[in-house]
Amino acid sequence: MTRGETLYGVLGVPADASPADIRAAYKEALLALHPDKQAPGTSATEADAFLRLHSAWQVLKDAELRAAYDMQLLEAGHEKGLFISAEVDLDDMEGHVGKDERLSFSHPCRCGQAFVCAESDLSETADSLLVQCQGCSLIMRVLYTVDGSADQRGPVQSASLRPETDVS
Ligand SMILES: [Zn+2]
């Protein structure tokens, strides 16, 4: 395997892709590589790409092999930014109001540091956010809701929209 490219990279899927996503990505990549779709004079590089694709699929389609492979990657510390170590609901994170009333959230990491994200990082068009630990390469997925229901629970208030609470 080329250093820096994982089996996930070969298939073009994230490391937390579902089996269905992996299957779909494999089929799509396979179609794109199929000899019938290639212009005459296909290079050896393409045959090579097919082999890499096939071997990636052999591992990632199998839950046990995939888990073993994930462990290898994790131990090698090799896939920075791809490993989702946890999923945490925003409501379960600790809220902090910093200077300028910026609201941020933190969650402890097993390395002793923390995952930190700001309220302003939360997008209205998504319902989760990947946050990297400040002390190591682990990534956590923060789950949140963007509708009004968040107003009734947790520390999520529209603090950034209503700066009248300045009591300094
Ligand atoms: Zn950490």
Coordinates of N, CA and C and ligand atoms in Angstrom, one line a residue:
M1 N 0.8 -1.2 0.0 CA 0.0 0.0 0.0 C 0.9 1.3 0.0
T2 N 0.5 2.2 -0.8 CA 1.3 3.4 -0.9 C 1.1 4.2 0.5
R3 N 2.2 4.7 0.9 CA 2.1 5.4 2.2 C 1.2 6.6 2.0
G4 N 0.3 6.8 2.9 CA -0.5 8.0 2.8 C -1.8 7.7 2.2
E5 N -1.9 6.6 1.5 CA -3.2 6.3 0.9 C -3.8 5.0 1.6
T6 N -5.0 5.2 2.2 CA -5.6 4.1 2.8 C -6.6 3.4 1.9
L7 N -7.1 2.3 2.4 CA -8.1 1.6 1.6 C -9.3 2.4 1.4
Y8 N -9.6 3.2 2.4 CA -10.7 4.1 2.3 C -10.5 5.2 1.2
G9 N -9.2 5.6 1.2 CA -8.8 6.6 0.1 C -9.0 6.0 -1.3
V10 N -8.6 4.7 -1.4 CA -8.7 4.0 -2.7 C -10.2 4.0 -3.2
L11 N -11.1 3.8 -2.2 CA -12.5 3.8 -2.6 C -13.2 5.2 -2.5
G12 N -12.4 6.1 -2.0 CA -13.0 7.5 -1.9 C -14.1 7.6 -0.9
V13 N -14.0 6.9 0.2 CA -15.1 7.0 1.2 C -14.4 7.4 2.5
P14 N -15.2 8.0 3.4 CA -14.6 8.3 4.8 C -14.5 7.1 5.6
A15 N -13.7 7.1 6.6 CA -13.4 5.9 7.4 C -14.6 5.4 8.2
D16 N -15.6 6.3 8.3 CA -16.8 5.9 9.0 C -17.9 5.5 8.1
A17 N -17.6 5.3 6.8 CA -18.6 5.0 5.8 C -19.4 3.7 6.2
S18 N -20.6 3.7 5.9 CA -21.4 2.5 6.1 C -21.1 1.5 5.1
P19 N -21.4 0.2 5.4 CA -21.2 -0.9 4.4 C -21.9 -0.5 3.1
A20 N -23.1 0.1 3.1 CA -23.8 0.4 1.9 C -23.0 1.5 1.1
D21 N -22.5 2.4 1.8 CA -21.7 3.5 1.2 C -20.5 2.9 0.5
I22 N -19.8 2.0 1.2 CA -18.6 1.4 0.7 C -18.9 0.6 -0.6
R23 N -20.0 -0.2 -0.5 CA -20.4 -1.0 -1.7 C -20.7 -0.1 -2.9
A24 N -21.5 1.0 -2.6 CA -21.8 1.9 -3.7 C -20.6 2.6 -4.3
A25 N -19.6 2.9 -3.4 CA -18.4 3.6 -3.9 C -17.6 2.6 -4.7
Y26 N -17.6 1.4 -4.3 CA -16.8 0.3 -5.0 C -17.4 0.1 -6.4
K27 N -18.7 0.0 -6.4 CA -19.4 -0.2 -7.7 C -19.1 0.9 -8.7
E28 N -19.2 2.1 -8.1 CA -19.0 3.3 -9.0 C -17.6 3.4 -9.5
A29 N -16.7 3.1 -8.6 CA -15.3 3.2 -9.0 C -15.0 2.1 -10.0
L30 N -15.6 0.9 -9.8 CA -15.4 -0.2 -10.7 C -15.9 0.1 -12.1
L31 N -17.1 0.7 -12.2 CA -17.7 1.1 -13.5 C -16.7 2.1 -14.2
A32 N -16.2 3.0 -13.4 CA -15.3 4.0 -14.0 C -14.1 3.4 -14.6
L33 N -13.7 2.3 -14.0 CA -12.4 1.6 -14.4 C -12.6 0.5 -15.4
H34 N -13.9 0.1 -15.6 CA -14.1 -1.0 -16.4 C -13.5 -0.9 -17.8
P35 N -12.9 -2.0 -18.3 CA -12.2 -1.9 -19.5 C -13.1 -1.4 -20.7
D36 N -14.3 -1.8 -20.7 CA -15.2 -1.3 -21.7 C -15.4 0.2 -21.8
K37 N -15.1 0.8 -20.7 CA -15.3 2.3 -20.6 C -14.0 3.0 -20.9
Q38 N -12.9 2.2 -21.1 CA -11.7 2.9 -21.3 C -11.4 3.0 -22.8
A39 N -10.8 4.1 -23.1 CA -10.4 4.3 -24.5 C -9.3 3.2 -24.8
P40 N -9.2 2.9 -26.1 CA -8.1 2.0 -26.5 C -6.8 2.5 -26.0
G41 N -5.9 1.5 -25.7 CA -4.6 1.9 -25.3 C -4.5 2.2 -23.8
T42 N -5.3 1.5 -23.1 CA -5.4 1.6 -21.6 C -4.0 1.3 -21.0
S43 N -3.6 2.1 -20.1 CA -2.2 2.0 -19.6 C -2.2 1.0 -18.4
A44 N -1.0 0.6 -18.1 CA -0.8 -0.3 -16.9 C -1.3 0.3 -15.6
T45 N -1.3 1.7 -15.6 CA -1.7 2.3 -14.4 C -3.2 2.0 -14.1
E46 N -3.9 1.9 -15.1 CA -5.3 1.6 -14.9 C -5.6 0.2 -14.4
A47 N -4.8 -0.8 -14.9 CA -4.9 -2.1 -14.4 C -4.5 -2.2 -12.9
D48 N -3.5 -1.4 -12.6 CA -3.0 -1.3 -11.3 C -4.1 -0.7 -10.4
A49 N -4.8 0.3 -10.9 CA -5.8 0.9 -10.1 C -6.9 -0.1 -9.8
F50 N -7.2 -0.9 -10.8 CA -8.2 -1.9 -10.6 C -7.8 -2.9 -9.5
L51 N -6.6 -3.3 -9.5 CA -6.1 -4.2 -8.5 C -6.2 -3.6 -7.1
R52 N -5.9 -2.3 -7.0 CA -5.9 -1.7 -5.7 C -7.4 -1.5 -5.2
L53 N -8.2 -1.2 -6.2 CA -9.6 -1.1 -5.9 C -10.2 -2.4 -5.4
H54 N -9.8 -3.5 -6.1 CA -10.3 -4.8 -5.7 C -9.8 -5.2 -4.3
S55 N -8.5 -5.0 -4.0 CA -8.0 -5.4 -2.7 C -8.6 -4.5 -1.6
A56 N -8.9 -3.3 -1.9 CA -9.5 -2.4 -0.9 C -10.9 -3.0 -0.6
W57 N -11.6 -3.4 -1.6 CA -13.0 -3.9 -1.5 C -13.0 -5.2 -0.7
Q58 N -12.0 -6.1 -1.0 CA -11.9 -7.3 -0.3 C -11.8 -7.2 1.3
V59 N -11.1 -6.1 1.7 CA -11.0 -5.9 3.1 C -12.2 -5.2 3.7
L60 N -12.6 -4.1 3.0 CA -13.6 -3.2 3.6 C -15.1 -3.8 3.5
K61 N -15.3 -4.8 2.7 CA -16.6 -5.4 2.6 C -16.8 -6.3 3.7
D62 N -15.7 -6.8 4.4 CA -15.8 -7.8 5.4 C -15.6 -7.1 6.8
A63 N -16.7 -7.2 7.6 CA -16.7 -6.4 8.9 C -15.5 -6.8 9.7
E64 N -15.1 -8.0 9.8 CA -14.0 -8.4 10.6 C -12.6 -7.9 10.1
L65 N -12.4 -8.1 8.8 CA -11.2 -7.6 8.2 C -11.1 -6.1 8.3
R66 N -12.3 -5.4 8.1 CA -12.3 -4.0 8.2 C -11.9 -3.5 9.6
A67 N -12.5 -4.2 10.6 CA -12.2 -3.8 12.0 C -10.7 -4.0 12.3
A68 N -10.1 -5.1 11.8 CA -8.7 -5.3 12.0 C -7.9 -4.2 11.2
Y69 N -8.3 -3.9 10.1 CA -7.6 -2.9 9.3 C -7.7 -1.5 10.0
D70 N -8.9 -1.2 10.5 CA -9.1 0.1 11.3 C -8.1 0.1 12.4
M71 N -8.0 -1.0 13.1 CA -7.1 -1.1 14.2 C -5.6 -0.8 13.8
Q72 N -5.2 -1.4 12.7 CA -3.9 -1.2 12.2 C -3.6 0.3 11.9
L73 N -4.6 0.9 11.3 CA -4.5 2.3 11.0 C -4.4 3.2 12.2
L74 N -5.2 2.8 13.2 CA -5.2 3.6 14.4 C -3.9 3.5 15.1
E75 N -3.4 2.3 15.2 CA -2.1 2.0 15.8 C -1.0 2.7 15.1
A76 N -1.1 2.8 13.8 CA 0.0 3.4 13.1 C -0.1 4.9 13.2
G77 N -1.2 5.4 13.7 CA -1.5 6.8 13.8 C -1.4 7.5 12.4
H78 N -1.8 6.8 11.4 CA -1.4 7.0 10.1 C -2.4 7.8 9.3
E79 N -3.6 7.7 9.8 CA -4.7 8.3 9.0 C -5.2 9.5 9.8
K80 N -4.4 10.5 10.1 CA -4.8 11.6 10.8 C -6.1 12.2 10.2
G81 N -7.0 12.6 11.0 CA -8.1 13.3 10.5 C -9.2 12.4 10.0
L82 N -9.0 11.1 10.0 CA -10.1 10.2 9.5 C -10.8 9.4 10.6
F83 N -10.1 9.3 11.8 CA -10.7 8.4 12.8 C -11.7 9.1 13.7
I84 N -12.9 8.6 13.6 CA -14.0 9.1 14.5 C -13.9 8.3 15.7
S85 N -13.5 8.9 16.8 CA -13.3 8.1 18.0 C -14.6 8.0 18.8
A86 N -15.5 9.0 18.6 CA -16.8 9.0 19.4 C -17.8 9.8 18.7
E87 N -19.0 9.6 19.0 CA -20.1 10.5 18.6 C -20.8 11.0 19.9
V88 N -20.9 12.3 19.9 CA -21.4 12.9 21.2 C -22.5 13.9 20.8
D89 N -23.6 13.9 21.5 CA -24.6 14.9 21.3 C -24.2 16.2 21.8
L90 N -24.5 17.2 21.1 CA -24.1 18.6 21.6 C -24.6 18.8 23.0
D91 N -25.8 18.4 23.3 CA -26.3 18.6 24.6 C -25.5 17.9 25.7
D92 N -24.7 16.9 25.4 CA -23.9 16.3 26.4 C -22.5 16.9 26.5
M93 N -22.3 17.9 25.7 CA -21.0 18.6 25.8 C -21.1 19.7 26.8
E94 N -19.9 20.1 27.3 CA -19.9 21.2 28.3 C -19.8 22.5 27.6
G95 N -20.8 23.4 27.9 CA -20.8 24.7 27.2 C -19.9 25.7 27.9
H96 N -19.3 26.6 27.2 CA -18.5 27.7 27.8 C -18.8 29.0 27.1
V97 N -18.9 30.0 27.8 CA -19.1 31.3 27.2 C -17.8 32.0 27.4
G98 N -17.1 32.3 26.3 CA -15.8 32.9 26.3 C -15.9 34.5 26.3
K99 N -14.8 35.1 26.1 CA -14.8 36.5 25.9 C -15.6 36.7 24.6
D100 N -16.0 37.9 24.3 CA -16.9 38.3 23.2 C -18.2 37.4 23.2
E101 N -18.5 36.8 24.4 CA -19.7 36.0 24.4 C -19.8 34.9 23.4
R102 N -18.7 34.5 22.9 CA -18.7 33.4 22.0 C -19.0 32.1 22.7
L103 N -19.9 31.3 22.3 CA -20.3 30.1 22.9 C -19.5 29.0 22.3
S104 N -18.9 28.2 23.2 CA -18.2 27.0 22.6 C -18.5 25.8 23.5
F105 N -18.1 24.7 23.0 CA -18.4 23.4 23.6 C -17.2 22.5 23.7
S106 N -17.1 21.8 24.8 CA -15.9 20.9 24.9 C -16.3 19.6 25.4
H107 N -15.5 18.6 25.1 CA -15.7 17.2 25.5 C -14.3 16.6 25.7
P108 N -14.2 16.0 26.9 CA -12.8 15.4 27.2 C -12.4 14.3 26.2
C109 N -11.2 14.3 25.9 CA -10.6 13.2 25.1 C -9.9 12.2 26.0
R110 N -9.7 11.0 25.5 CA -9.0 10.1 26.4 C -7.5 10.4 26.5
C111 N -7.0 11.3 25.7 CA -5.6 11.7 25.8 C -5.4 12.7 26.9
G112 N -6.5 13.2 27.5 CA -6.4 14.2 28.5 C -6.7 15.6 28.1
Q113 N -6.6 15.8 26.7 CA -7.0 17.1 26.2 C -8.5 17.1 25.9
A114 N -8.9 18.0 25.0 CA -10.4 18.0 24.8 C -10.7 18.3 23.3
F115 N -11.9 17.9 22.9 CA -12.4 18.3 21.7 C -13.2 19.6 21.9
V116 N -12.9 20.6 21.1 CA -13.6 21.9 21.3 C -14.2 22.4 20.0
C117 N -15.4 22.8 20.1 CA -15.9 23.5 18.9 C -16.7 24.7 19.3
A118 N -16.8 25.7 18.4 CA -17.5 26.9 18.7 C -18.9 26.8 18.1
E119 N -19.8 27.5 18.8 CA -21.2 27.6 18.3 C -21.2 28.0 16.8
S120 N -20.3 28.9 16.5 CA -20.3 29.4 15.1 C -19.8 28.3 14.1
D121 N -19.3 27.2 14.6 CA -18.9 26.1 13.7 C -20.1 25.3 13.2
L122 N -21.2 25.4 14.0 CA -22.3 24.6 13.6 C -23.0 25.2 12.4
S123 N -23.2 24.3 11.5 CA -23.8 24.8 10.2 C -25.3 24.5 10.3
E124 N -26.1 25.4 9.6 CA -27.5 25.2 9.6 C -27.9 24.1 8.6
T125 N -27.0 23.8 7.7 CA -27.3 22.8 6.7 C -26.8 21.4 7.0
A126 N -26.3 21.2 8.2 CA -25.8 19.9 8.5 C -26.3 19.6 9.9
D127 N -26.2 18.3 10.3 CA -26.6 18.0 11.7 C -25.5 17.3 12.4
S128 N -24.3 17.4 11.9 CA -23.1 16.9 12.7 C -21.9 17.6 12.2
L129 N -20.9 17.6 13.1 CA -19.7 18.3 12.8 C -18.5 17.5 13.3
L130 N -17.4 17.4 12.5 CA -16.3 16.7 13.0 C -15.3 17.6 13.7
V131 N -14.9 17.2 14.9 CA -14.0 18.1 15.6 C -12.7 17.3 16.0
Q132 N -11.6 17.8 15.8 CA -10.4 17.1 16.1 C -9.9 17.5 17.5
C133 N -9.4 16.5 18.3 CA -8.9 16.8 19.6 C -7.8 17.8 19.5
Q134 N -7.7 18.6 20.6 CA -6.6 19.6 20.6 C -5.3 19.0 21.0
G135 N -5.3 17.7 21.5 CA -4.1 17.1 21.9 C -3.6 15.9 21.1
C136 N -4.5 15.4 20.3 CA -4.1 14.2 19.5 C -4.8 14.2 18.2
S137 N -4.7 13.1 17.5 CA -5.3 13.1 16.1 C -6.7 12.6 16.1
L138 N -7.3 12.2 17.2 CA -8.6 11.7 17.2 C -9.7 12.7 16.8
I139 N -10.7 12.2 16.2 CA -11.8 13.0 15.7 C -13.1 12.6 16.3
M140 N -13.8 13.5 16.7 CA -15.1 13.2 17.3 C -16.2 13.8 16.5
R141 N -17.3 13.1 16.4 CA -18.4 13.7 15.6 C -19.4 14.3 16.6
V142 N -19.8 15.5 16.4 CA -20.7 16.2 17.3 C -22.1 16.2 16.6
L143 N -23.1 15.7 17.2 CA -24.4 15.6 16.7 C -25.2 16.8 17.2
Y144 N -26.0 17.4 16.4 CA -26.8 18.5 16.9 C -28.0 18.7 16.0
T145 N -29.0 19.4 16.6 CA -30.2 19.7 15.8 C -30.2 21.2 15.6
V146 N -30.6 21.6 14.4 CA -30.6 23.1 14.1 C -32.0 23.7 14.2
D147 N -33.0 22.9 14.5 CA -34.3 23.5 14.6 C -34.5 24.2 16.0
G148 N -35.7 24.8 16.2 CA -36.0 25.5 17.4 C -36.0 24.7 18.6
S149 N -36.1 23.4 18.5 CA -36.2 22.6 19.7 C -35.0 22.7 20.6
A150 N -33.9 23.1 20.1 CA -32.7 23.2 20.9 C -32.8 24.3 21.9
D151 N -33.8 25.2 21.7 CA -33.9 26.3 22.7 C -34.4 25.8 24.1
Q152 N -35.1 24.7 24.1 CA -35.6 24.3 25.4 C -34.7 23.4 26.2
R153 N -33.6 23.1 25.7 CA -32.7 22.2 26.5 C -31.2 22.5 26.2
G154 N -30.5 22.2 27.2 CA -29.0 22.4 27.0 C -28.6 23.8 27.0
P155 N -27.3 24.0 26.8 CA -26.8 25.4 26.8 C -26.9 26.1 25.5
V156 N -27.6 25.5 24.5 CA -27.7 26.1 23.2 C -28.7 27.2 23.2
Q157 N -28.3 28.5 23.4 CA -29.2 29.6 23.2 C -28.7 30.5 22.2
S158 N -29.5 31.4 21.7 CA -29.1 32.2 20.6 C -28.2 33.3 21.2
A159 N -27.2 33.0 21.9 CA -26.4 34.0 22.6 C -25.7 34.9 21.6
S160 N -25.3 34.3 20.4 CA -24.6 35.1 19.5 C -25.5 36.1 18.8
L161 N -26.8 35.8 18.8 CA -27.7 36.7 18.1 C -28.2 37.8 19.0
R162 N -28.1 37.6 20.4 CA -28.7 38.6 21.3 C -27.7 39.0 22.3
P163 N -26.9 40.0 21.9 CA -25.8 40.4 22.8 C -26.2 41.3 24.0
E164 N -27.4 41.2 24.4 CA -27.8 42.2 25.4 C -27.4 41.7 26.8
T165 N -26.9 40.5 26.9 CA -26.5 39.9 28.2 C -25.1 40.3 28.7
D166 N -24.7 41.4 28.2 CA -23.3 41.9 28.6 C -23.3 42.4 30.0
V167 N -22.8 41.6 30.9 CA -22.8 42.1 32.3 C -21.4 42.3 32.8
S168 N -20.5 42.6 32.0 CA -19.1 42.7 32.4 C -18.8 44.0 33.2
Ligands
ZN1 ZN -7.0 13.5 22.3

